[in-house]
Short mmCIF file of C-alpha atoms and ligand atoms in Angstrom, two decimals:
data_model
loop_
_atom_site.label_atom_id
_atom_site.label_comp_id
_atom_site.label_asym_id
_atom_site.label_seq_id
_atom_site.Cartn_x
_atom_site.Cartn_y
_atom_site.Cartn_z
CA MET B 280 -114.24 116.63 -40.03
CA SER B 281 -111.69 113.87 -40.18
CA ASP B 282 -111.11 113.29 -43.86
CA GLY B 283 -109.67 116.56 -45.33
CA VAL B 284 -111.33 119.66 -46.52
CA ALA B 285 -115.07 119.85 -47.10
CA PRO B 286 -115.07 120.33 -50.93
CA ASN B 287 -116.97 123.47 -50.90
CA LEU B 288 -115.82 125.03 -47.55
CA ILE B 289 -112.89 126.88 -49.36
CA ALA B 290 -115.13 128.22 -52.10
CA ALA B 291 -117.59 129.40 -49.52
CA VAL B 292 -115.15 131.98 -48.20
CA ASP B 293 -115.61 134.97 -50.50
CA GLU B 294 -112.42 137.14 -50.45
CA ALA B 295 -113.93 140.29 -51.93
CA LYS B 296 -116.94 140.14 -49.62
CA HIS B 297 -114.69 139.63 -46.64
CA TRP B 298 -112.57 142.56 -47.63
CA ASP B 299 -115.65 144.75 -48.11
CA ARG B 300 -116.93 143.89 -44.64
CA LEU B 301 -113.58 144.89 -43.16
CA MET B 302 -113.55 148.07 -45.01
CA GLN B 303 -117.17 148.90 -43.86
CA MET B 304 -115.95 148.35 -40.27
CA ALA B 305 -112.75 150.43 -40.84
CA ALA B 306 -114.96 153.38 -41.96
CA ILE B 307 -116.34 153.50 -38.34
CA GLY B 308 -113.72 155.67 -36.54
CA ALA B 309 -111.54 156.14 -39.55
CA ILE B 310 -108.42 158.44 -38.94
CA PRO B 311 -105.73 159.57 -41.36
CA ASP B 312 -102.28 158.13 -41.58
CA ALA B 313 -99.11 160.27 -41.83
CA GLU B 314 -99.91 161.08 -45.50
CA GLY B 315 -103.47 161.90 -44.71
CA LYS B 316 -105.03 158.79 -46.16
CA MET B 317 -108.00 157.58 -43.95
CA VAL B 318 -106.49 154.12 -43.38
CA GLY B 319 -106.28 154.20 -39.55
CA VAL B 320 -109.04 153.58 -36.99
CA ASN B 321 -109.70 155.13 -33.60
CA ARG B 322 -112.64 153.13 -32.08
CA ALA B 323 -112.38 153.06 -28.30
CA CYS B 324 -114.34 150.62 -26.29
CA LEU B 325 -117.75 151.49 -24.85
CA THR B 326 -118.11 154.56 -27.20
CA PRO B 327 -120.80 155.40 -29.71
CA LEU B 328 -118.45 154.31 -32.45
CA ASP B 329 -117.87 151.04 -30.71
CA ARG B 330 -121.69 150.54 -30.49
CA GLN B 331 -122.04 151.52 -34.17
CA ALA B 332 -119.60 148.88 -35.15
CA ARG B 333 -121.27 146.41 -32.90
CA ARG B 334 -124.62 147.07 -34.55
CA LEU B 335 -123.14 146.54 -37.93
CA ILE B 336 -121.79 143.14 -37.16
CA ILE B 337 -124.96 142.24 -35.10
CA GLY B 338 -126.89 142.81 -38.30
CA TRP B 339 -124.60 140.51 -40.29
CA ALA B 340 -124.86 137.80 -37.69
CA GLN B 341 -128.71 138.06 -37.47
CA ALA B 342 -128.89 137.86 -41.28
CA LEU B 343 -127.03 134.53 -40.92
CA GLY B 344 -129.60 133.41 -38.43
CA MET B 345 -127.20 133.38 -35.46
CA SER B 346 -128.47 134.32 -31.99
CA VAL B 347 -126.92 137.35 -30.39
CA SER B 348 -126.30 138.02 -26.62
CA VAL B 349 -124.33 140.18 -24.26
CA ASP B 350 -122.89 139.53 -20.84
CA GLU B 351 -122.62 141.86 -17.88
CA ILE B 352 -119.27 143.26 -18.95
CA GLY B 353 -120.31 143.80 -22.47
CA ASN B 354 -118.76 140.83 -24.22
CA LEU B 355 -120.78 140.28 -27.37
CA PHE B 356 -121.57 136.71 -28.55
CA PHE B 357 -123.01 135.22 -31.73
CA ARG B 358 -124.13 131.55 -31.69
CA HIS B 359 -124.47 129.07 -34.53
CA GLU B 360 -126.29 125.95 -33.40
CA GLY B 361 -124.89 122.53 -33.74
CA THR B 362 -126.70 119.16 -34.02
CA ASP B 363 -126.18 118.70 -30.34
CA ALA B 364 -127.45 121.87 -28.60
CA ASN B 365 -126.14 120.69 -25.21
CA ALA B 366 -122.62 120.07 -26.34
CA ALA B 367 -119.99 122.48 -25.14
CA PRO B 368 -119.57 125.02 -27.98
CA VAL B 369 -116.38 125.88 -29.83
CA LEU B 370 -115.55 129.53 -29.21
CA THR B 371 -113.81 131.90 -31.67
CA GLY B 372 -113.43 135.71 -31.85
CA SER B 373 -111.24 138.62 -30.70
CA HIS B 374 -111.81 142.28 -29.91
CA MET B 375 -113.34 145.29 -31.83
CA ASP B 376 -111.87 148.11 -29.89
CA THR B 377 -108.73 149.75 -31.32
CA GLN B 378 -105.76 151.64 -30.18
CA PRO B 379 -106.27 155.50 -30.47
CA ASN B 380 -103.89 155.49 -33.44
CA GLY B 381 -104.79 152.07 -34.60
CA GLY B 382 -105.18 150.01 -37.73
CA ARG B 383 -108.00 148.34 -39.69
CA PHE B 384 -107.21 144.70 -38.76
CA ASP B 385 -105.95 144.34 -35.14
CA GLY B 386 -108.69 142.55 -33.30
CA ILE B 387 -111.70 143.29 -35.66
CA TRP B 388 -110.30 140.87 -38.26
CA GLY B 389 -110.63 137.92 -35.80
CA VAL B 390 -114.30 138.78 -35.07
CA VAL B 391 -115.28 139.29 -38.66
CA ALA B 392 -113.27 136.12 -39.62
CA GLY B 393 -115.05 134.16 -37.03
CA LEU B 394 -118.39 135.27 -38.39
CA GLU B 395 -117.32 134.46 -41.98
CA ALA B 396 -116.06 131.14 -40.93
CA VAL B 397 -119.41 130.23 -39.56
CA GLN B 398 -121.03 131.63 -42.66
CA ALA B 399 -118.78 129.39 -44.88
CA ILE B 400 -119.49 126.34 -42.70
CA ARG B 401 -123.27 126.96 -43.08
CA ASP B 402 -123.02 127.78 -46.87
CA ALA B 403 -120.92 124.62 -47.41
CA GLY B 404 -123.50 122.54 -45.67
CA VAL B 405 -120.85 121.26 -43.19
CA ALA B 406 -122.77 119.84 -40.14
CA THR B 407 -121.20 120.43 -36.75
CA LYS B 408 -122.05 118.43 -33.67
CA ARG B 409 -121.01 121.35 -31.37
CA PRO B 410 -122.51 124.86 -31.49
CA ILE B 411 -119.91 127.50 -32.58
CA GLU B 412 -119.86 130.90 -30.84
CA VAL B 413 -118.15 134.04 -32.02
CA VAL B 414 -117.21 136.58 -29.30
CA ALA B 415 -116.22 140.25 -29.35
CA TRP B 416 -114.38 140.78 -26.01
CA THR B 417 -114.83 144.13 -24.21
CA ASN B 418 -111.70 146.42 -23.94
CA GLU B 419 -108.85 144.24 -25.00
CA GLU B 420 -106.67 147.30 -25.93
CA GLY B 421 -106.78 149.07 -22.59
CA GLY B 422 -106.20 152.45 -24.44
CA ARG B 423 -109.23 154.20 -23.10
CA PHE B 424 -109.39 152.34 -19.75
CA ALA B 425 -106.37 150.50 -18.50
CA PRO B 426 -105.62 147.64 -18.29
CA GLY B 427 -106.54 145.69 -21.43
CA CYS B 428 -108.37 142.34 -21.62
CA MET B 429 -110.97 143.43 -19.01
CA GLY B 430 -113.79 141.52 -20.88
CA SER B 431 -111.87 138.25 -21.18
CA MET B 432 -110.40 138.52 -17.61
CA ALA B 433 -113.89 138.98 -16.11
CA TRP B 434 -115.39 136.18 -18.32
CA ALA B 435 -112.57 133.82 -17.31
CA GLY B 436 -112.98 134.59 -13.63
CA PHE B 437 -109.55 136.19 -13.27
CA LYS B 438 -111.11 139.23 -11.59
CA PRO B 439 -114.66 140.25 -10.62
CA ALA B 440 -116.45 142.11 -13.40
CA ASN B 441 -116.70 145.29 -11.21
CA THR B 442 -112.98 145.26 -10.58
CA TRP B 443 -112.31 148.31 -12.87
CA ASP B 444 -115.56 150.35 -12.29
CA GLY B 445 -113.53 153.20 -10.71
CA VAL B 446 -110.93 153.30 -13.52
CA ALA B 447 -111.30 156.67 -15.28
CA ASP B 448 -110.47 157.66 -18.97
CA PRO B 449 -108.56 160.87 -19.81
CA ASP B 450 -111.87 162.68 -19.75
CA GLY B 451 -112.65 161.45 -16.23
CA ILE B 452 -115.50 159.01 -17.33
CA THR B 453 -115.22 155.85 -15.30
CA PHE B 454 -115.28 152.44 -16.84
CA GLY B 455 -118.39 151.54 -14.58
CA ASP B 456 -120.29 154.49 -15.84
CA ALA B 457 -119.30 153.89 -19.49
CA LEU B 458 -120.35 150.24 -19.29
CA LYS B 459 -123.68 151.07 -17.54
CA GLU B 460 -124.56 153.49 -20.44
CA HIS B 461 -123.32 150.92 -23.00
CA LEU B 462 -125.43 148.11 -21.57
CA ALA B 463 -128.52 150.52 -21.54
CA GLU B 464 -127.96 151.38 -25.13
CA GLU B 465 -127.82 147.61 -25.94
CA ALA B 466 -130.87 146.78 -23.71
CA ASP B 467 -132.57 145.20 -26.62
CA ILE B 468 -129.93 142.48 -26.96
CA PRO B 469 -130.62 139.37 -24.83
CA ARG B 470 -128.40 139.03 -21.83
CA ARG B 471 -126.25 135.91 -20.94
CA PRO B 472 -124.42 135.04 -17.73
CA LEU B 473 -120.73 135.76 -17.41
CA GLY B 474 -118.47 132.90 -18.27
CA TYR B 475 -118.99 129.23 -19.29
CA GLN B 476 -117.04 126.12 -20.33
CA PRO B 477 -116.35 125.98 -24.16
CA TYR B 478 -114.92 122.81 -25.63
CA ALA B 479 -112.05 124.95 -27.15
CA TYR B 480 -111.25 128.60 -28.15
CA LEU B 481 -109.49 129.51 -31.32
CA GLU B 482 -108.60 133.20 -32.01
CA ALA B 483 -107.60 134.44 -35.40
CA HIS B 484 -105.35 137.60 -35.38
CA ILE B 485 -102.86 139.44 -37.65
CA GLU B 486 -99.37 138.61 -36.54
CA GLN B 487 -98.40 142.22 -35.59
CA GLY B 488 -94.80 141.07 -36.22
CA PRO B 489 -92.72 140.73 -39.39
CA ARG B 490 -91.98 136.96 -39.51
CA LEU B 491 -94.69 135.47 -41.62
CA GLU B 492 -94.43 138.07 -44.38
CA ALA B 493 -90.62 138.20 -44.29
CA GLU B 494 -90.25 134.39 -44.45
CA GLY B 495 -93.13 133.79 -46.86
CA TYR B 496 -95.61 131.94 -44.64
CA ASP B 497 -99.37 131.97 -44.99
CA ILE B 498 -100.45 130.83 -41.47
CA GLY B 499 -98.79 131.14 -38.13
CA VAL B 500 -99.69 128.30 -35.67
CA VAL B 501 -99.30 130.29 -32.50
CA THR B 502 -97.48 128.36 -29.77
CA GLY B 503 -98.14 130.70 -26.88
CA ILE B 504 -98.05 134.26 -25.66
CA GLN B 505 -95.30 136.05 -23.67
CA GLY B 506 -95.95 137.52 -20.25
CA SER B 507 -96.87 141.22 -19.75
CA ARG B 508 -96.86 143.40 -16.83
CA TRP B 509 -98.21 147.12 -16.72
CA PHE B 510 -97.36 149.60 -14.01
CA ILE B 511 -98.40 153.20 -13.45
CA VAL B 512 -95.77 155.38 -11.73
CA GLU B 513 -96.67 158.67 -9.94
CA LEU B 514 -94.02 161.20 -8.88
CA THR B 515 -95.01 164.14 -6.73
CA GLY B 516 -92.64 166.97 -6.15
CA GLU B 517 -93.25 170.75 -5.95
CA THR B 518 -94.10 173.23 -8.66
CA ALA B 519 -91.97 176.43 -8.72
CA HIS B 520 -91.10 179.41 -10.97
CA ALA B 521 -88.67 178.35 -13.86
CA GLY B 522 -86.84 181.57 -13.56
CA THR B 523 -86.45 182.00 -9.94
CA ALA B 524 -86.30 178.61 -8.25
CA PRO B 525 -82.64 177.60 -7.79
CA LEU B 526 -82.00 174.19 -9.13
CA SER B 527 -80.63 172.99 -5.75
CA MET B 528 -83.98 173.67 -4.03
CA ARG B 529 -86.23 172.08 -6.66
CA LYS B 530 -88.42 169.02 -6.34
CA ASP B 531 -88.78 168.56 -10.07
CA ALA B 532 -90.90 165.58 -11.05
CA ILE B 533 -89.70 165.58 -14.71
CA GLN B 534 -86.01 165.44 -13.62
CA ASP B 535 -86.77 162.62 -11.23
CA MET B 536 -88.76 160.82 -14.03
CA ILE B 537 -85.62 160.94 -16.18
CA ARG B 538 -83.59 159.50 -13.48
CA ALA B 539 -86.10 156.73 -12.98
CA ILE B 540 -86.36 155.86 -16.75
CA ASN B 541 -82.58 155.82 -16.99
CA ALA B 542 -82.33 153.46 -14.09
CA LEU B 543 -85.17 151.21 -15.58
CA ASN B 544 -83.33 151.22 -18.86
CA ASP B 545 -80.32 149.77 -17.15
CA LEU B 546 -82.48 147.18 -15.28
CA MET B 547 -84.15 146.10 -18.60
CA ALA B 548 -81.02 146.10 -20.73
CA ASP B 549 -81.04 142.89 -22.83
CA PRO B 550 -78.39 142.37 -25.39
CA THR B 551 -80.46 139.51 -26.91
CA ASP B 552 -83.28 141.93 -27.63
CA VAL B 553 -85.92 139.59 -26.31
CA LEU B 554 -87.10 141.78 -23.47
CA ARG B 555 -89.74 144.44 -24.16
CA PHE B 556 -89.79 147.61 -22.03
CA THR B 557 -91.96 150.63 -23.08
CA VAL B 558 -92.88 153.98 -21.53
CA GLY B 559 -95.77 154.88 -23.71
CA ARG B 560 -97.72 157.58 -21.92
CA ILE B 561 -96.48 160.53 -19.83
CA GLU B 562 -98.78 162.99 -18.13
CA VAL B 563 -97.15 166.16 -16.56
CA HIS B 564 -98.67 168.77 -14.22
CA PRO B 565 -98.84 171.86 -14.69
CA ASN B 566 -97.31 171.11 -18.04
CA THR B 567 -96.27 174.65 -18.83
CA SER B 568 -92.88 175.70 -20.09
CA ASN B 569 -92.08 178.18 -17.32
CA SER B 570 -93.16 176.17 -14.31
CA VAL B 571 -91.32 173.28 -12.55
CA ALA B 572 -93.53 170.09 -12.91
CA ASP B 573 -94.75 168.94 -9.57
CA LYS B 574 -96.44 165.80 -10.87
CA VAL B 575 -95.73 163.27 -13.37
CA ARG B 576 -97.60 159.98 -14.18
CA PHE B 577 -95.97 157.56 -16.64
CA THR B 578 -96.83 154.07 -17.76
CA ILE B 579 -94.65 151.02 -17.90
CA ASP B 580 -95.31 148.10 -20.26
CA PHE B 581 -92.88 145.28 -19.67
CA ARG B 582 -92.91 141.99 -21.41
CA HIS B 583 -90.91 138.72 -21.48
CA PRO B 584 -91.45 135.08 -22.62
CA ASP B 585 -89.68 133.73 -19.52
CA LYS B 586 -91.74 133.69 -16.36
CA GLU B 587 -88.65 134.02 -14.16
CA VAL B 588 -87.45 137.14 -15.83
CA LEU B 589 -91.04 138.60 -15.94
CA ILE B 590 -91.17 138.05 -12.14
CA LEU B 591 -87.66 139.06 -11.23
CA ASN B 592 -87.38 142.20 -13.35
CA GLY B 593 -90.96 143.17 -12.80
CA ASP B 594 -90.65 142.88 -9.02
CA ALA B 595 -87.44 145.05 -9.15
CA ILE B 596 -89.17 148.02 -10.82
CA GLU B 597 -90.45 149.82 -7.81
CA ASN B 598 -87.18 149.53 -5.88
CA THR B 599 -85.18 150.66 -8.94
CA ILE B 600 -87.41 153.72 -9.23
CA ARG B 601 -87.20 154.64 -5.49
CA THR B 602 -83.38 154.25 -5.50
CA ALA B 603 -82.98 156.53 -8.64
CA VAL B 604 -85.51 159.32 -7.61
CA LYS B 605 -83.97 162.18 -5.67
CA ASN B 606 -86.56 164.71 -4.62
CA CYS B 607 -90.08 163.45 -5.22
CA ASP B 608 -92.58 161.17 -3.57
CA VAL B 609 -93.02 157.83 -5.40
CA LYS B 610 -96.11 155.64 -5.99
CA VAL B 611 -95.93 152.50 -8.22
CA THR B 612 -99.09 150.66 -8.95
CA GLU B 613 -99.17 147.32 -10.94
CA ARG B 614 -102.27 147.13 -13.03
CA PHE B 615 -101.93 144.23 -15.42
CA HIS B 616 -100.17 140.98 -14.72
CA ALA B 617 -100.36 138.26 -17.52
CA LEU B 618 -97.96 135.41 -17.12
CA PRO B 619 -96.62 133.59 -20.27
CA VAL B 620 -98.97 130.90 -21.63
CA GLU B 621 -98.65 127.84 -23.89
CA PHE B 622 -101.41 126.99 -26.32
CA ASP B 623 -103.07 123.56 -26.37
CA PRO B 624 -101.95 120.91 -28.88
CA ILE B 625 -105.67 120.07 -29.72
CA VAL B 626 -106.17 123.56 -31.08
CA GLN B 627 -102.64 123.94 -32.69
CA ASN B 628 -103.13 120.61 -34.43
CA ALA B 629 -106.57 121.65 -35.81
CA VAL B 630 -104.98 124.79 -37.34
CA SER B 631 -101.96 122.99 -38.55
CA LYS B 632 -103.98 120.16 -40.18
CA ALA B 633 -106.26 122.64 -41.83
CA ALA B 634 -103.39 124.73 -43.23
CA SER B 635 -101.50 121.60 -44.60
CA GLU B 636 -104.76 120.06 -46.18
CA GLN B 637 -105.37 123.49 -47.87
CA GLY B 638 -101.79 123.47 -49.25
CA LEU B 639 -100.64 126.52 -47.20
CA LYS B 640 -97.16 127.30 -45.90
CA GLN B 641 -97.17 127.33 -42.00
CA ILE B 642 -94.91 127.92 -39.17
CA ASP B 643 -95.19 127.60 -35.39
CA LEU B 644 -94.34 130.95 -33.69
CA PRO B 645 -95.01 132.64 -30.26
CA SER B 646 -96.95 135.83 -29.87
CA GLY B 647 -95.29 139.05 -28.70
CA ALA B 648 -98.60 140.87 -28.38
CA PHE B 649 -100.99 139.78 -25.65
CA HIS B 650 -104.52 138.69 -26.60
CA ASP B 651 -107.74 137.73 -24.88
CA ALA B 652 -106.66 134.05 -25.58
CA GLN B 653 -104.07 134.58 -22.79
CA PHE B 654 -106.88 134.57 -20.23
CA VAL B 655 -108.98 131.85 -21.83
CA VAL B 656 -106.06 129.23 -21.56
CA PRO B 657 -107.07 128.13 -17.93
CA VAL B 658 -110.59 127.78 -18.96
CA CYS B 659 -110.42 125.43 -22.06
CA PRO B 660 -108.01 124.19 -24.68
CA THR B 661 -106.96 127.41 -26.36
CA GLY B 662 -104.98 128.46 -29.46
CA MET B 663 -104.48 131.15 -32.17
CA LEU B 664 -103.73 131.46 -35.75
CA PHE B 665 -101.94 134.33 -37.38
CA VAL B 666 -101.92 135.81 -40.88
CA PRO B 667 -99.08 138.06 -42.18
CA CYS B 668 -99.22 141.75 -41.98
CA PHE B 669 -97.16 144.39 -43.84
CA LYS B 670 -93.81 144.57 -42.24
CA GLY B 671 -95.29 143.51 -38.96
CA ILE B 672 -96.56 147.16 -38.49
CA SER B 673 -99.51 147.43 -36.01
CA HIS B 674 -100.81 149.91 -33.42
CA ASN B 675 -100.30 152.32 -36.39
CA PRO B 676 -102.71 153.47 -39.23
CA ALA B 677 -100.30 151.85 -41.66
CA GLU B 678 -101.32 148.38 -40.40
CA TYR B 679 -102.13 146.24 -43.51
CA SER B 680 -102.87 142.73 -44.63
CA LYS B 681 -103.71 141.73 -48.12
CA PRO B 682 -107.24 140.51 -48.94
CA GLU B 683 -105.90 137.12 -50.21
CA GLU B 684 -103.85 136.62 -46.93
CA LEU B 685 -106.93 137.37 -44.82
CA ALA B 686 -109.16 135.01 -46.90
CA LYS B 687 -106.58 132.24 -46.44
CA GLY B 688 -106.85 132.85 -42.74
CA VAL B 689 -110.65 132.61 -42.80
CA ARG B 690 -110.50 129.34 -44.75
CA VAL B 691 -108.12 127.68 -42.28
CA LEU B 692 -110.23 129.07 -39.38
CA ALA B 693 -113.44 127.60 -40.86
CA GLN B 694 -111.92 124.17 -41.32
CA ALA B 695 -110.24 124.17 -37.88
CA LEU B 696 -113.47 125.29 -36.18
CA ALA B 697 -115.51 122.68 -38.12
CA ASP B 698 -112.93 120.03 -37.09
CA LEU B 699 -113.01 121.09 -33.41
CA ALA B 700 -116.90 121.29 -33.47
CA ASN B 701 -116.99 117.60 -34.53
CA GLN B 702 -114.60 116.31 -31.85
O1 HGY Z 1375 -100.69 145.34 -26.36
C1 HGY Z 1375 -100.86 144.28 -26.87
O2 HGY Z 1375 -100.16 143.41 -26.97
C2 HGY Z 1375 -102.23 144.11 -27.65
O3 HGY Z 1375 -102.08 144.37 -29.02
N1 HGY Z 1375 -103.32 144.93 -27.12
MN1 MN Z 1376 -105.29 142.72 -30.84
MN1 MN Z 1377 -103.63 145.69 -30.18
#
């Protein structure tokens, strides 16, 4: 679409209907926030709740006349035909799985927005040369099965689809078994091969940061995503009686964990507050008040926009831990390694052009959160658009974006997708 906005494309996006669909989705796995209001969501990947949400959006897509398919790692696709069925499609979408203590918009908004953008394009009678496909990637969050982005990594060929079959969730269920069960439950949905070459990929997502809201912008034209590295650290000592074992004789895994984390805090100290270092999950054995801990497993989530720092500091993690630990055996395993990426000007320009033609305030900004888009970058021109969210709160039931903010995002997404689909 070269000459501005299709007159009725904006009107074709119904803010109230969009909000209603998001709230229908949010009811699947709803959890209470700190005040007990059911505004959070816990919908882990490859669970009955995940499948219930997928059935709901599959129904919406089929009602739109879109074809539905699933690939071997469970990525779910909806396809809108263009005038040239052989043209490489434009791909949009995000993820439907949430954090265990998640919100109503992270991920799912991008999938529902993609569907509603296609609906607006159809309702507005905007012809597109290229097909448009909407994807729901498998396991972006990595909450149930670590790491995240398994669906997009397998689809993009970063790793074979069976790489994580042995990864177990806290209940001991492996990703491979959960995926097998999931695909069997969705056996009625046509299969498609893993991976293909889209013309471009554009993912819509809430910002998960405070800038757009604080500075009064409607749309974030995302310039890229910082790098992320995840590690799991296992310390093995000896359990003992809390009342009798002398401290001088102990091999206390918790005390060594504290030494290790203090040393990592020194390694990761950054007065400019750009670096991100998080220990978010700690498992202790035997986890009783009157026994010395003989095992500790803790996670490390380390992020930085500069590739050099990501490599240098990330590669120093294991040695820093080994030097700090006094009495336990140490095992450090890296389980996620996503380098910083820059998004493609073709996609950024389509978003920026749509936002300006729709009279919206826009700003270029990088993403602190990782997204499936990070792994699509090597496959085709890739980009993202952000909408504001309340105080940047995310991975928290209090996550919130206003209906009008989300509708503006869908309208820009619709125009940008139509633009890309006619290139
Ligand atoms: O952790 C992340 O950055 C993403 O929100 N899953
Ligand atoms: Mn997300
Ligand atoms: Mn997330």
